[in-house]
Coordinates of C-alpha atoms in Angstrom, one line a residue:
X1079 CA -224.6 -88.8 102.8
X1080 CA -221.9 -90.4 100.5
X1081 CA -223.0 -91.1 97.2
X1082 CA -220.8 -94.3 97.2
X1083 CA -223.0 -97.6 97.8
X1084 CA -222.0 -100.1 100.7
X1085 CA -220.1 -102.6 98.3
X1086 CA -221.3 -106.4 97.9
X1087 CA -218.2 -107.8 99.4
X1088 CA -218.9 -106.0 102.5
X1089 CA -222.2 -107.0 102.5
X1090 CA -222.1 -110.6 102.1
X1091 CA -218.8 -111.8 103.6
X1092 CA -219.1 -113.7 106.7
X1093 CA -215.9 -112.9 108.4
X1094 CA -214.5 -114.5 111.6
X1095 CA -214.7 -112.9 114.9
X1096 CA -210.5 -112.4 114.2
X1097 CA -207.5 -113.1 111.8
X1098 CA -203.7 -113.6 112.2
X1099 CA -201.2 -112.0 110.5
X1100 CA -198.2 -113.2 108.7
X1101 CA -194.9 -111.8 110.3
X1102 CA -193.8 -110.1 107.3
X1103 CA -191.1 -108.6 109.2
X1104 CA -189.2 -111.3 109.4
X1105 CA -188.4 -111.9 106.2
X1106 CA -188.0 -108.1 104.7
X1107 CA -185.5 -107.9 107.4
X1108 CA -183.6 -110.2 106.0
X1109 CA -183.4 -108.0 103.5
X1110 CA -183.9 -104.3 104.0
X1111 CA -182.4 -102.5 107.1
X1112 CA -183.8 -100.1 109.8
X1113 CA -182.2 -97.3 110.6
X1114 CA -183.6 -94.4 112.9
X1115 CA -182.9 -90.5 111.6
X1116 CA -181.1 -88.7 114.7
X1117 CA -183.0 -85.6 113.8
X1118 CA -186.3 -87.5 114.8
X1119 CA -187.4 -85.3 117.5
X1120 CA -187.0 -81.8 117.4
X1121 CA -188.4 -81.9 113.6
X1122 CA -191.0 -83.7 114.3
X1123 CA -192.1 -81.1 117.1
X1124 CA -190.9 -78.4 114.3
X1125 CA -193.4 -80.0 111.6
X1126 CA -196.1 -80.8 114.2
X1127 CA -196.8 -77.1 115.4
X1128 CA -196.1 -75.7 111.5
X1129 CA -198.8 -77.9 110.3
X1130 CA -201.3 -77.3 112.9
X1131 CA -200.9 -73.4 112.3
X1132 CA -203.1 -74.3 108.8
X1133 CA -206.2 -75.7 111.4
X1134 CA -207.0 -78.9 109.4
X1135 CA -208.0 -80.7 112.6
X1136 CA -209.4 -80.4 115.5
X1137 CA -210.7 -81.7 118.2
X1138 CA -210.5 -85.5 118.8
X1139 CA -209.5 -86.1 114.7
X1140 CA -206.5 -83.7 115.4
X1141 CA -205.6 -85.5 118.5
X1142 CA -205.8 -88.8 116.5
X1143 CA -204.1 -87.8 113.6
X1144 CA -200.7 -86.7 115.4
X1145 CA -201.1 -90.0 117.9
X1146 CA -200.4 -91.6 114.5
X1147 CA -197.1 -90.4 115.0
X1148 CA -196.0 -89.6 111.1
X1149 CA -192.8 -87.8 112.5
X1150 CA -191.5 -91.3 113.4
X1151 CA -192.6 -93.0 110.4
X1152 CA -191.1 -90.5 108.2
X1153 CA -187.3 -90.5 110.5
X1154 CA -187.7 -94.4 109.6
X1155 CA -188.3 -94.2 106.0
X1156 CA -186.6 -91.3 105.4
X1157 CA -183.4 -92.4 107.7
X1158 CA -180.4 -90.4 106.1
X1159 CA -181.8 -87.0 105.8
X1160 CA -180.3 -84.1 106.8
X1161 CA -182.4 -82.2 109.4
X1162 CA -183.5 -79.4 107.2
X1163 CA -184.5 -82.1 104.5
X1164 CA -186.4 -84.6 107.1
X1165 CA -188.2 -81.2 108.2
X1166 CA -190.1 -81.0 104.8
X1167 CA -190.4 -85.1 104.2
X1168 CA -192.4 -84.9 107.7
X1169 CA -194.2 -82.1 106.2
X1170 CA -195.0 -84.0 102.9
X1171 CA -195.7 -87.0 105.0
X1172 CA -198.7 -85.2 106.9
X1173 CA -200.3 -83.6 103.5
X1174 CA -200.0 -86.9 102.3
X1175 CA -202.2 -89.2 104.7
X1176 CA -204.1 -85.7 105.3
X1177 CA -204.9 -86.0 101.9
X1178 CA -205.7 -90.1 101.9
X1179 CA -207.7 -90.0 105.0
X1180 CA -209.6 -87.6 103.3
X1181 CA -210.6 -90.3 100.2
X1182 CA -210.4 -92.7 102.3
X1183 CA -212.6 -91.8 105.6
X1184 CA -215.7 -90.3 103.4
X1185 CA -214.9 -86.7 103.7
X1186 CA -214.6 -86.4 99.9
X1187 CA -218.0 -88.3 99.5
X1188 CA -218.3 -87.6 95.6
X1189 CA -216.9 -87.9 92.2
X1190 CA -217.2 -83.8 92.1
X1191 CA -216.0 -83.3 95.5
X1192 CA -212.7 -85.7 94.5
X1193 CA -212.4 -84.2 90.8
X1194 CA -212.1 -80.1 92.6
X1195 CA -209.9 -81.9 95.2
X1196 CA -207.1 -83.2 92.7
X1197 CA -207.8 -80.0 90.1
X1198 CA -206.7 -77.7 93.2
X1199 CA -203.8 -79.8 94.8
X1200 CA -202.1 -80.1 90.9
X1201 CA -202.8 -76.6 90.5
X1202 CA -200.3 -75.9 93.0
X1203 CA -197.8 -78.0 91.4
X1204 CA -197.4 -76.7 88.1
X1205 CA -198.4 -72.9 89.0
X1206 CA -195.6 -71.2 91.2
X1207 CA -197.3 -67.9 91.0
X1208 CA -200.8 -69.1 92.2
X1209 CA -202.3 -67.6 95.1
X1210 CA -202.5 -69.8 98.4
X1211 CA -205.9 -71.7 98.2
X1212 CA -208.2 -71.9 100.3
X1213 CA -208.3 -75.8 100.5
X1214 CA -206.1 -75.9 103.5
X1215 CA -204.4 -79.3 102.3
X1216 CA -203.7 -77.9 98.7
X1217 CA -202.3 -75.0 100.5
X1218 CA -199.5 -77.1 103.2
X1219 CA -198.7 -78.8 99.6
X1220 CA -197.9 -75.7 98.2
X1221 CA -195.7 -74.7 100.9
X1222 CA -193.6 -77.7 101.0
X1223 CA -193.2 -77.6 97.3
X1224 CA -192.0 -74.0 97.2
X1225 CA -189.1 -75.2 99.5
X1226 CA -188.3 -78.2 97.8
X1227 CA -188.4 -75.7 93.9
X1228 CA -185.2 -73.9 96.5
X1229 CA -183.1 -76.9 96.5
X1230 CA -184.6 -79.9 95.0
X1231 CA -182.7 -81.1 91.1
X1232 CA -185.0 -80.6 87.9
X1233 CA -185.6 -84.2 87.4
X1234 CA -186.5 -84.7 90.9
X1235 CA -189.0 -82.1 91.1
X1236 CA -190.5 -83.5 87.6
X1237 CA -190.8 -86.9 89.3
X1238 CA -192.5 -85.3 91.6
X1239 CA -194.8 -83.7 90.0
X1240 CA -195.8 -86.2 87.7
X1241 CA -196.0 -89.3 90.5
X1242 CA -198.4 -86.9 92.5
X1243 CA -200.3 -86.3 89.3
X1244 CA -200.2 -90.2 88.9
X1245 CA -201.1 -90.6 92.4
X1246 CA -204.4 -87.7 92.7
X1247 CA -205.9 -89.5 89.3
X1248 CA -205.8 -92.8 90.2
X1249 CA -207.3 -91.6 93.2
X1250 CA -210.3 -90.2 91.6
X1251 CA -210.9 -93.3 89.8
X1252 CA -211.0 -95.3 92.7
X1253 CA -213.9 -92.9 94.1
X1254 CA -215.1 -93.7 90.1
X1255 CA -214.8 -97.5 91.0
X1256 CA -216.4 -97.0 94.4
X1257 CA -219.6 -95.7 92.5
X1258 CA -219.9 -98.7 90.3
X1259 CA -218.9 -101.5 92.9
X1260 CA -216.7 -102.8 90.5
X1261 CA -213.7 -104.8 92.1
X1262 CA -211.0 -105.0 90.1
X1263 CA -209.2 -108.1 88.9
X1264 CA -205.6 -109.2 90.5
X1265 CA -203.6 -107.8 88.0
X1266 CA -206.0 -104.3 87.4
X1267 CA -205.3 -104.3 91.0
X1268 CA -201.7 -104.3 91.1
X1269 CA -201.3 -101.4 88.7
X1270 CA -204.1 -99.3 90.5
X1271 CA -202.1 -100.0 93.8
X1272 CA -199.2 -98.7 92.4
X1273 CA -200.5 -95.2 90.9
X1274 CA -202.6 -95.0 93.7
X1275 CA -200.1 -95.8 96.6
X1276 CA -198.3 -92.3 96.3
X1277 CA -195.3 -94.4 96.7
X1278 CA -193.1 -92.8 93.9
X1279 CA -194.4 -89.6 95.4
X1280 CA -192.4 -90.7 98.1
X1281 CA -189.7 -92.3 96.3
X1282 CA -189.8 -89.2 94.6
X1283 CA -189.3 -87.1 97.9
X1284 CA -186.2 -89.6 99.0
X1285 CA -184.5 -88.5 96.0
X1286 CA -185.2 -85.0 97.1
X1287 CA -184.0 -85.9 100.8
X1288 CA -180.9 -86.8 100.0
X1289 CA -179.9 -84.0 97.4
X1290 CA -179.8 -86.7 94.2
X1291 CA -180.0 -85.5 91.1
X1292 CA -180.8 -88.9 88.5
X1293 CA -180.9 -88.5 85.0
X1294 CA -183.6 -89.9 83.5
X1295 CA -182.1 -92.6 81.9
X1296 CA -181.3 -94.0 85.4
X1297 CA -184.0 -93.2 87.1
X1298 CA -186.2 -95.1 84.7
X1299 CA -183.7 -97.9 84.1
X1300 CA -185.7 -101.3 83.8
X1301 CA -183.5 -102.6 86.7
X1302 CA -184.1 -99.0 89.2
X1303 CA -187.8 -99.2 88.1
X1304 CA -188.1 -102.8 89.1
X1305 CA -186.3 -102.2 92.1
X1306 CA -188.6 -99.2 92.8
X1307 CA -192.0 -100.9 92.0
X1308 CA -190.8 -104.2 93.5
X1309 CA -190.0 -102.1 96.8
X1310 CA -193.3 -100.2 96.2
X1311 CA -195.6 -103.4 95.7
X1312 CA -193.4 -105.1 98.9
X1313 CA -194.6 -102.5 100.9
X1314 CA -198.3 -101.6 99.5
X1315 CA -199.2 -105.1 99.9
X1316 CA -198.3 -105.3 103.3
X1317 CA -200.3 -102.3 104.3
X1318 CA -203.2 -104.2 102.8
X1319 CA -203.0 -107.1 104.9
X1320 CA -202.7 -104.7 108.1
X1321 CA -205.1 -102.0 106.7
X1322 CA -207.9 -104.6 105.9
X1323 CA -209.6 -104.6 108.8
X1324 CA -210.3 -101.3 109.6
X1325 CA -211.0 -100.7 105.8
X1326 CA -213.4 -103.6 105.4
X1327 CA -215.2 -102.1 108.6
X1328 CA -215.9 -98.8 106.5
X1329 CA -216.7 -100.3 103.2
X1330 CA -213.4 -100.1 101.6
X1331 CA -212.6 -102.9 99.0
X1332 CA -210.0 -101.4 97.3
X1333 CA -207.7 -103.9 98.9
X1334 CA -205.2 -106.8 97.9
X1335 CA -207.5 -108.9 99.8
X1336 CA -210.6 -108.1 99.1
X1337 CA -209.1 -108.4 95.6
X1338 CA -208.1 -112.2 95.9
X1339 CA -211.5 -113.2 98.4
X1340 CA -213.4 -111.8 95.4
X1341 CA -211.9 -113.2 92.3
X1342 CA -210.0 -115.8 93.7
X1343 CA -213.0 -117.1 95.7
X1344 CA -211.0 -117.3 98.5
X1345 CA -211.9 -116.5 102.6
X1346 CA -210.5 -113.8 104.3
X1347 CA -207.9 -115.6 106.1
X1348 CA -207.0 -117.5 102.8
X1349 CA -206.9 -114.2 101.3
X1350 CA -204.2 -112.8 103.4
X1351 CA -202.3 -116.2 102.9
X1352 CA -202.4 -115.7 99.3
X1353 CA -200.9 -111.7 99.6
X1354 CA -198.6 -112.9 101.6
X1355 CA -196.9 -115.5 99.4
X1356 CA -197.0 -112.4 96.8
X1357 CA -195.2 -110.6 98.9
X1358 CA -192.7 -113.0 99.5
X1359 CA -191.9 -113.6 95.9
X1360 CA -191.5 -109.7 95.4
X1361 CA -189.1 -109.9 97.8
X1362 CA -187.1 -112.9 96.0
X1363 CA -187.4 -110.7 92.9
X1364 CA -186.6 -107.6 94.2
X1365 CA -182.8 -109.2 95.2
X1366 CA -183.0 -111.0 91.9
X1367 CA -183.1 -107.5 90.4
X1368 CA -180.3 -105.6 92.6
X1369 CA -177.4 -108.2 91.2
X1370 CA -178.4 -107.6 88.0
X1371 CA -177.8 -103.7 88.6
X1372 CA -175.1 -102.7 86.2
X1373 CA -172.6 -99.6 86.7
X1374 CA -173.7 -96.0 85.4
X1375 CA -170.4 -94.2 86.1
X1376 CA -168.2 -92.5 88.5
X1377 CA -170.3 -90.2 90.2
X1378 CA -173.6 -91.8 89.2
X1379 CA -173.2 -95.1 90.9
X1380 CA -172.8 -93.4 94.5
X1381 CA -176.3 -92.2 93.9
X1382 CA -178.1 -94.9 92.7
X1383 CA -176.4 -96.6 96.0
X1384 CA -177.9 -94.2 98.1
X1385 CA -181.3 -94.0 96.1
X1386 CA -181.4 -98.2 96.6
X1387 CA -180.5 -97.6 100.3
X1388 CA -183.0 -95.2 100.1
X1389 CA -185.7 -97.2 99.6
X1390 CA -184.8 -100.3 101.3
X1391 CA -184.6 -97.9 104.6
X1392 CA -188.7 -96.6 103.7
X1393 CA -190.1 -99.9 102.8
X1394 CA -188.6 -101.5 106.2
X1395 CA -188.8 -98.3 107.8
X1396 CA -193.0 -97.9 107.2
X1397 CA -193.5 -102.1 107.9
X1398 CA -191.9 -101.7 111.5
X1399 CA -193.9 -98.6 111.9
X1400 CA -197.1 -100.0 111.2
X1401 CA -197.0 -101.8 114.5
X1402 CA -196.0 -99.0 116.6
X1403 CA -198.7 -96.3 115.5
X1404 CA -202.3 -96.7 116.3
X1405 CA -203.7 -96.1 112.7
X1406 CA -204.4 -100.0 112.1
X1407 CA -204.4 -101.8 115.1
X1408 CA -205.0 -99.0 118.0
X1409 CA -204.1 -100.0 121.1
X1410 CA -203.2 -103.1 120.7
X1411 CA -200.3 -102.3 117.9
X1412 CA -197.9 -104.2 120.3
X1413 CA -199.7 -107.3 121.1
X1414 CA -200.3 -107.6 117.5
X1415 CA -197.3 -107.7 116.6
X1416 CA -196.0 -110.2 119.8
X1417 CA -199.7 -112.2 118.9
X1418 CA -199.8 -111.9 115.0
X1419 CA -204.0 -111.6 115.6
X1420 CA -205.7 -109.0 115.6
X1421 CA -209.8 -108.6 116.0
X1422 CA -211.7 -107.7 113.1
X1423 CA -213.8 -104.4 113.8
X1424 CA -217.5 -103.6 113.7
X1425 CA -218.0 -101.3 110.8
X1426 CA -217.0 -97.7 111.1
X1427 CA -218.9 -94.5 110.8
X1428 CA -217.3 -92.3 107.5
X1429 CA -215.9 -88.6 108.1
X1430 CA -218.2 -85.7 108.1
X1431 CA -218.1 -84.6 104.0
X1432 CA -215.7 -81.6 104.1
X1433 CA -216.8 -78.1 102.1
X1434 CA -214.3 -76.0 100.5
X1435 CA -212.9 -73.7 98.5
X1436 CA -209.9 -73.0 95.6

């Protein structure tokens, strides 16, 4: 049994029998692009059989997990990749929501459980000589690091390292949250989403994608960073409104709206109103912030161009996905997205809690 209690949100919202959506396509199309990387298919087959050699799932939760179809999502948001370099992002992409769905669907049910969890999957980060452990999703981690450490710059690898650090802590303290009840307030939230989203993980791996190598003072130039976490929030808070309802149905509140129902007193489809006209001014503000881009050299300013590209092509890339795969609105993805409603779900047993090993 999970030690986490069944939140008060969950408990006493009175939700409607379903919600609609607001086409938030349509208006990040306007200004990010979609592209589809050529290598798609034969890496994706490549990364699906490599992955399943490590036995993570099985059964119906390994037939799930690859109907989610990560392959696509990643040739999407990772659209100007080489082959050998979309290879490993597809890699990363299935430790990553290997790793999520973990937190997320109960199989790390406890603070101690999540605390060994992160401890390992770092410990394969900053040791190269550490022996493969037996955590079977530290271990693909390891494996996709040690050919990115072949080819990937300095800086890129740091950024790396540090956004996954970013990313496994805030993790744990949402589980810490999750033990308290405690919803955080609109603008905790926003932060949290960010550290928590892995999204400069993935930033992080779009760099390493497209062989960039960023000094630091560009990479963390107030106009790239705003571009980056503008991109990052775009896309985050869209998940939320399309993740909500299967997360509400297993207790999640860590949510954008959960977040405004509870603190801005608002209902649920008010709520999503509400994250929506965030998202739209992220958007304003994220072209706000790409004319103000100044020039950082010959040489330089062809790979902030491609870095910008870059993340335009994952934020769009990952929205259009989220209405093809099955992970959030099974398999009625399509009519959801020709409807723009989708039913709200009866709440969801967790994962069995998983026992392992260094």
């Amino acid at each position: 049994m999970s030690q986490f209690p069944q939140p008060r949100l969950v408990i006493s919202a009175t939700l409607p029998s379903q919600v609609s959506l607001p086409d938030i396509p349509a208006y990040t199309s306007q200004v990010f692009a979609l592209k589809l990387n050529p290598h798609h298919l034969p890496a994706a087959q490549e990364s699906y059989e490599w992955f399943d050699s490590f036995g993570i799932h099985t059964g119906t939760k390994r037939q799930r997990f690859f109907d989610y179809d990560f392959g696509l999502m990643s040739a999407l948001c990772f659209a100007d990749a080489d082959f050998m370099h979309l290879r490993t992002a597809i890699d990363l992409v299935l430790w990553l929501f290997s790793f999520d769905d973990m937190i997320d669907r109960g199989a790390l049910n406890s603070i101690q459980a999540m605390k060994h969890a992160v401890d390992v999957t770092m410990r394969v980060l900053r040791d190269p000589s550490a022996p493969q452990p037996k955590f079977k999703v530290a271990a693909v981690l390891q494996s996709c690091f040690k050919r990115m450490r072949q080819d990937g710059s300095a800086a890129t690898l740091r950024r790396f390292v540090e956004s996954t650090d970013q990313y496994t802590q805030r993790s744990f303290q949402q589980q810490v949250n999750k033990s308290t009840e405690r919803i955080p307030t609109v603008e905790e939230y926003i932060q949290h989403r960010r550290e928590a989203s892995a999204m400069m993980t993935a930033l992080a791996v779009v760099e390493y994608t497209l062989g960039l190598d960023l000094p630091d003072d560009v990479a963390r130039h107030p106009v790239v960073m705003e571009l980056a976490l503008a991109g990052s929030d775009i896309l985050n808070w869209a998940n939320d409104i399309y993740s909500f309802p299967i997360e509400f149905a297993r207790g999640d509140v860590h949510n954008f709206v959960c977040v405004a129902m509870e603190h801005n007193n608002l209902a649920v489809e008010d709520a999503i109103e509400y994250v929506d006209r965030r998202i739209r001014q992220r958007v304003d503000e994220y072209v706000a912030a790409k004319g103000k881009l100044p020039s950082f050299g010959p040489g330089l300013d062809e790979q902030v161009a491609r870095y910008i590209q870059g993340i335009e092509y994952f934020v769009q890339g990952f929205i259009d996905w989220s209405f093809i795969t099955p992970r959030y609105f099974g398999d009625e993805a399509k009519k959801v997205k020709e409807t723009g409603i989708v039913k709200l779900v009866a709440p969801i047993a967790l994962d069995a809690p998983v026992r392992f090993e260094a």
